[in-house]
Structures are given as C-alpha cells and as structure tokens.
Amino acid sequence: MSGSESTAARVPGTEPADVVWPILLVEDDDADAYLVSELLDEVAAPVRLTRVRTVAEAVRRSEQVACVLLDLGLPDSEGLSALRRLLAVEAGAPVVVLTGMVDEYRGAQAVAAGAQDYLVKGQVDGRDLVRAVSHAIERKRADTAAQALRESELQADERARLERGLLPRPLYDDRRLRHAARYRPGRQQSLLGGDFYDMVSTPDGTVHVLPGDVVGPALG
C-alpha cells in the first residue's frame, strides 16, 4: 500500500453511519503495512487509512487525522524520537504505538512517554486494533476537554483577582462617614463591573470621590 492508498469501511452498530475516522499509519515495512490494512478490512473498521513511511511525513499530517498508528522502527528516527516529535505537534492526533514482539518493552516506554496505547504486531486482531484506536480518540477528547476547563478556570480566577484589585480602599479619617458600593457586572460570570472609584480626604476635611472606567469614557 503506497502513501496515497487508503481504505474506508464501517463496523455496523459501533459508529453512526456517517462517521469514518481518518487514521494515519506510519510504517516503512510494506508487509506490516499490508497486515494492518487487512486487519482493519476484516472487521469493516470505520476508518480511512493513509500510510506514510517517515516521521517527517507524519508530522506534517498528524493534525489532519483522528489517530496515528506509529511503528517505532523508522528510517528517520531512533528509539522514542518519532513519538516525541509527533507528541510535540500542537493539536496533533493521539498516538497508538505498534511494536514487534522483541520490542514489547518499548511499547510500555512509549505509553509512559505519552502514547495512548501500544499493540504488539502479530498478537492483535482487527477488533483489538479498532478498540485501541477508539479508546485513544476518546481519551484525547477527554484530555482536551479537561485542559480547556482548567484553562477556563484559571482565566476566571485571574479575572476575579484583577476585578477585586479595582475595589476602592477609602482613605479618610472622619469616623462619621461610611461608604457603600453596588456593582452591576457588564458581562456574565463577572464579580464586578468595569467601573471603579476611590475616596480620599484632604487636610481641610474635604472627601474627594474619583470615579473612572477601565475601558471606555471616564465617568463623571
């Protein structure tokens, strides 16, 4: 199977009829590439398989697919370097590593380094392969959603900290005076509005109130 060849099929009952996963196979060995394609065809897997032979090609395409099946023994990589290069691609696809029987320990190392899973060539069937791909895609989605939630929470915390920093610290000595403020946030989930003010008393007993606006025209 050449780099331009692909296969598409579906497993009845496992995916909606219009869902086909674009899968990238990174494999320089023709026999192993053919075996992967045959395993997927045997179970009518919901995939569109594209094969490349080098890590350099895989890096260019990894953002365009749902999952990468990666052989570690490639001509332009050594050890786990291929995996690390793919994982370094921003918004890149999840990676399932394919290893030979004598390199099974490298599969465990690959998972520890960030791969979603590893499979040993010659010891898996088509359903094992589809299951690993499906789980890798779902875990990647869950990880992405969790990261987005964490970033959103951090941004909300930072906004709250900045908004609290706008609260006035009145400087006056007259104990007969008290101040009260009411805010109406300009957007949802905000603690305070964009407007701010401060209060300062001068030696002659005058209390000055200075209103302002973080963005837009100043209040007055």
XYZ file of C-alpha atoms in Angstrom:
220
model
C 0.000 0.000 0.000
C 1.526 3.329 -1.047
C 1.251 6.701 0.696
C -1.722 7.617 -1.481
C -3.678 4.421 -0.897
C -6.469 4.336 1.669
C -9.336 2.146 2.795
C -12.693 3.123 4.261
C -15.305 0.934 5.934
C -17.649 0.808 8.920
C -18.475 -1.539 11.771
C -22.298 -1.814 11.957
C -23.588 -0.675 15.332
C -20.317 0.789 16.545
C -20.447 4.237 14.897
C -23.058 6.463 13.249
C -23.298 5.732 9.528
C -21.591 8.972 8.541
C -18.572 8.677 10.885
C -15.321 7.454 9.399
C -12.056 8.045 11.287
C -9.111 9.313 9.242
C -6.189 7.225 10.504
C -2.521 7.749 9.674
C -0.305 4.655 9.576
C 3.409 5.451 9.921
C 5.135 2.285 8.727
C 8.086 1.746 6.391
C 7.668 -2.024 6.106
C 5.316 -2.993 3.247
C 4.368 -6.354 4.780
C 3.462 -4.813 8.154
C 1.511 -2.030 6.465
C -0.442 -4.593 4.437
C -1.188 -6.574 7.619
C -2.636 -3.525 9.370
C -4.820 -2.747 6.366
C -6.049 -6.362 6.175
C -6.882 -6.450 9.905
C -8.995 -3.322 9.550
C -10.709 -4.617 6.409
C -11.572 -7.924 8.109
C -13.751 -6.143 10.678
C -15.030 -3.448 8.303
C -13.426 -0.834 10.545
C -14.837 2.734 10.421
C -11.562 4.196 9.183
C -9.943 5.860 6.205
C -6.374 4.644 6.379
C -3.494 6.591 4.888
C 0.065 5.338 5.039
C 3.323 7.276 5.205
C 6.841 5.897 5.596
C 8.669 8.544 7.655
C 8.219 10.639 10.770
C 8.740 13.803 8.747
C 5.669 12.970 6.647
C 3.691 12.002 9.739
C 4.425 15.301 11.487
C 3.041 17.211 8.508
C -0.187 15.194 8.530
C -0.829 14.492 12.223
C -3.151 17.485 12.679
C -5.414 16.230 9.880
C -6.243 12.781 11.305
C -8.103 11.305 14.261
C -5.335 8.902 15.330
C -1.795 7.886 14.391
C -0.627 4.261 14.289
C 3.125 4.538 14.745
C 5.843 1.975 14.147
C 8.911 2.925 16.181
C 11.456 1.394 13.784
C 11.503 4.079 11.114
C 14.413 5.177 8.915
C 14.412 8.783 10.185
C 14.023 8.098 13.920
C 15.701 6.286 16.767
C 14.196 4.974 19.979
C 11.214 7.091 21.019
C 12.233 10.127 18.977
C 9.412 9.568 16.461
C 6.833 9.524 19.236
C 8.253 12.648 20.858
C 8.199 14.537 17.559
C 4.551 13.638 16.989
C 3.543 14.498 20.547
C 5.230 17.888 20.152
C 2.842 18.824 17.324
C 0.289 21.282 18.658
C -3.245 19.912 18.204
C -1.726 16.687 16.912
C -3.622 13.391 16.943
C -3.343 10.727 19.665
C -0.728 8.062 19.000
C -1.016 4.284 19.277
C 2.375 2.599 19.005
C 2.943 -0.632 17.064
C 5.868 -2.748 18.198
C 7.472 -6.016 17.197
C 7.422 -8.962 19.574
C 11.063 -8.432 20.561
C 10.399 -4.726 21.272
C 7.360 -5.107 23.512
C 9.125 -3.348 26.392
C 9.455 -0.271 24.171
C 5.668 -0.149 23.973
C 5.439 0.314 27.716
C 8.108 3.005 27.497
C 6.100 4.715 24.753
C 2.958 4.832 26.908
C 4.981 6.291 29.754
C 6.258 8.935 27.300
C 2.753 9.952 26.189
C 1.380 7.401 23.718
C -2.247 6.455 24.335
C -1.594 2.721 23.922
C 0.679 0.146 22.300
C -0.011 -3.035 20.373
C 2.340 -5.902 19.550
C 2.373 -6.877 15.873
C 1.269 -10.452 15.352
C -0.603 -10.559 18.661
C -3.661 -8.455 17.803
C -6.671 -8.869 15.562
C -8.778 -6.278 13.818
C -11.109 -5.720 16.765
C -8.165 -5.153 19.103
C -6.827 -2.576 16.681
C -10.160 -0.764 16.298
C -10.708 -0.804 20.057
C -7.281 0.728 20.698
C -7.909 3.457 18.124
C -11.365 4.209 19.528
C -10.097 4.439 23.100
C -7.175 6.634 22.038
C -9.508 9.065 20.282
C -11.894 9.251 23.236
C -9.084 9.728 25.767
C -7.619 12.502 23.639
C -11.014 14.224 23.512
C -11.394 13.894 27.272
C -7.874 15.238 27.888
C -8.504 18.187 25.567
C -11.808 18.995 27.289
C -10.205 18.764 30.730
C -7.360 21.053 29.670
C -9.823 23.591 28.250
C -11.754 23.506 31.532
C -8.584 24.074 33.567
C -7.579 26.999 31.353
C -11.072 28.490 31.664
C -10.941 28.186 35.451
C -7.508 29.821 35.575
C -8.726 32.688 33.400
C -11.789 33.127 35.619
C -9.595 33.197 38.732
C -7.307 35.783 37.150
C -10.254 37.962 36.119
C -11.641 37.767 39.638
C -8.259 38.741 41.104
C -7.967 41.741 38.786
C -11.537 42.813 39.441
C -11.046 42.635 43.192
C -7.995 44.821 42.739
C -10.309 47.566 41.495
C -12.201 47.690 44.770
C -11.590 51.061 46.465
C -9.569 51.483 49.657
C -11.053 54.716 51.025
C -8.580 56.997 52.786
C -10.424 59.245 55.230
C -10.284 59.869 58.963
C -13.809 61.031 59.655
C -15.410 58.197 61.613
C -18.858 59.624 60.926
C -18.540 58.636 57.311
C -19.235 55.252 55.864
C -19.149 54.225 52.253
C -21.229 51.672 50.377
C -20.858 50.479 46.783
C -23.031 48.497 44.422
C -21.733 46.893 41.238
C -23.576 45.611 38.221
C -21.184 43.444 36.157
C -21.098 44.208 32.465
C -20.822 40.532 31.469
C -21.920 37.162 32.743
C -19.863 35.395 35.444
C -18.085 38.636 36.406
C -17.778 39.701 40.027
C -17.515 43.406 39.398
C -18.199 45.919 36.681
C -15.554 47.711 34.687
C -16.106 50.980 36.584
C -14.053 51.823 39.664
C -13.655 54.674 42.121
C -11.642 55.790 45.112
C -12.220 58.071 48.081
C -9.566 60.338 49.630
C -9.863 63.030 52.320
C -7.620 66.115 52.312
C -6.357 68.069 55.361
C -9.218 70.581 55.071
C -11.727 67.803 55.752
C -12.980 67.502 52.176
C -13.655 63.983 50.929
C -12.921 63.515 47.229
C -14.552 60.730 45.225
C -12.848 59.810 41.953
C -14.857 57.602 39.585
C -13.387 56.068 36.447
C -13.795 53.366 33.863
C -11.353 50.612 32.972
C -12.319 50.839 29.307
C -14.412 53.400 27.516
C -15.040 57.024 28.558
C -14.461 58.056 32.160
C -17.414 58.525 34.443
C -18.191 61.979 35.719
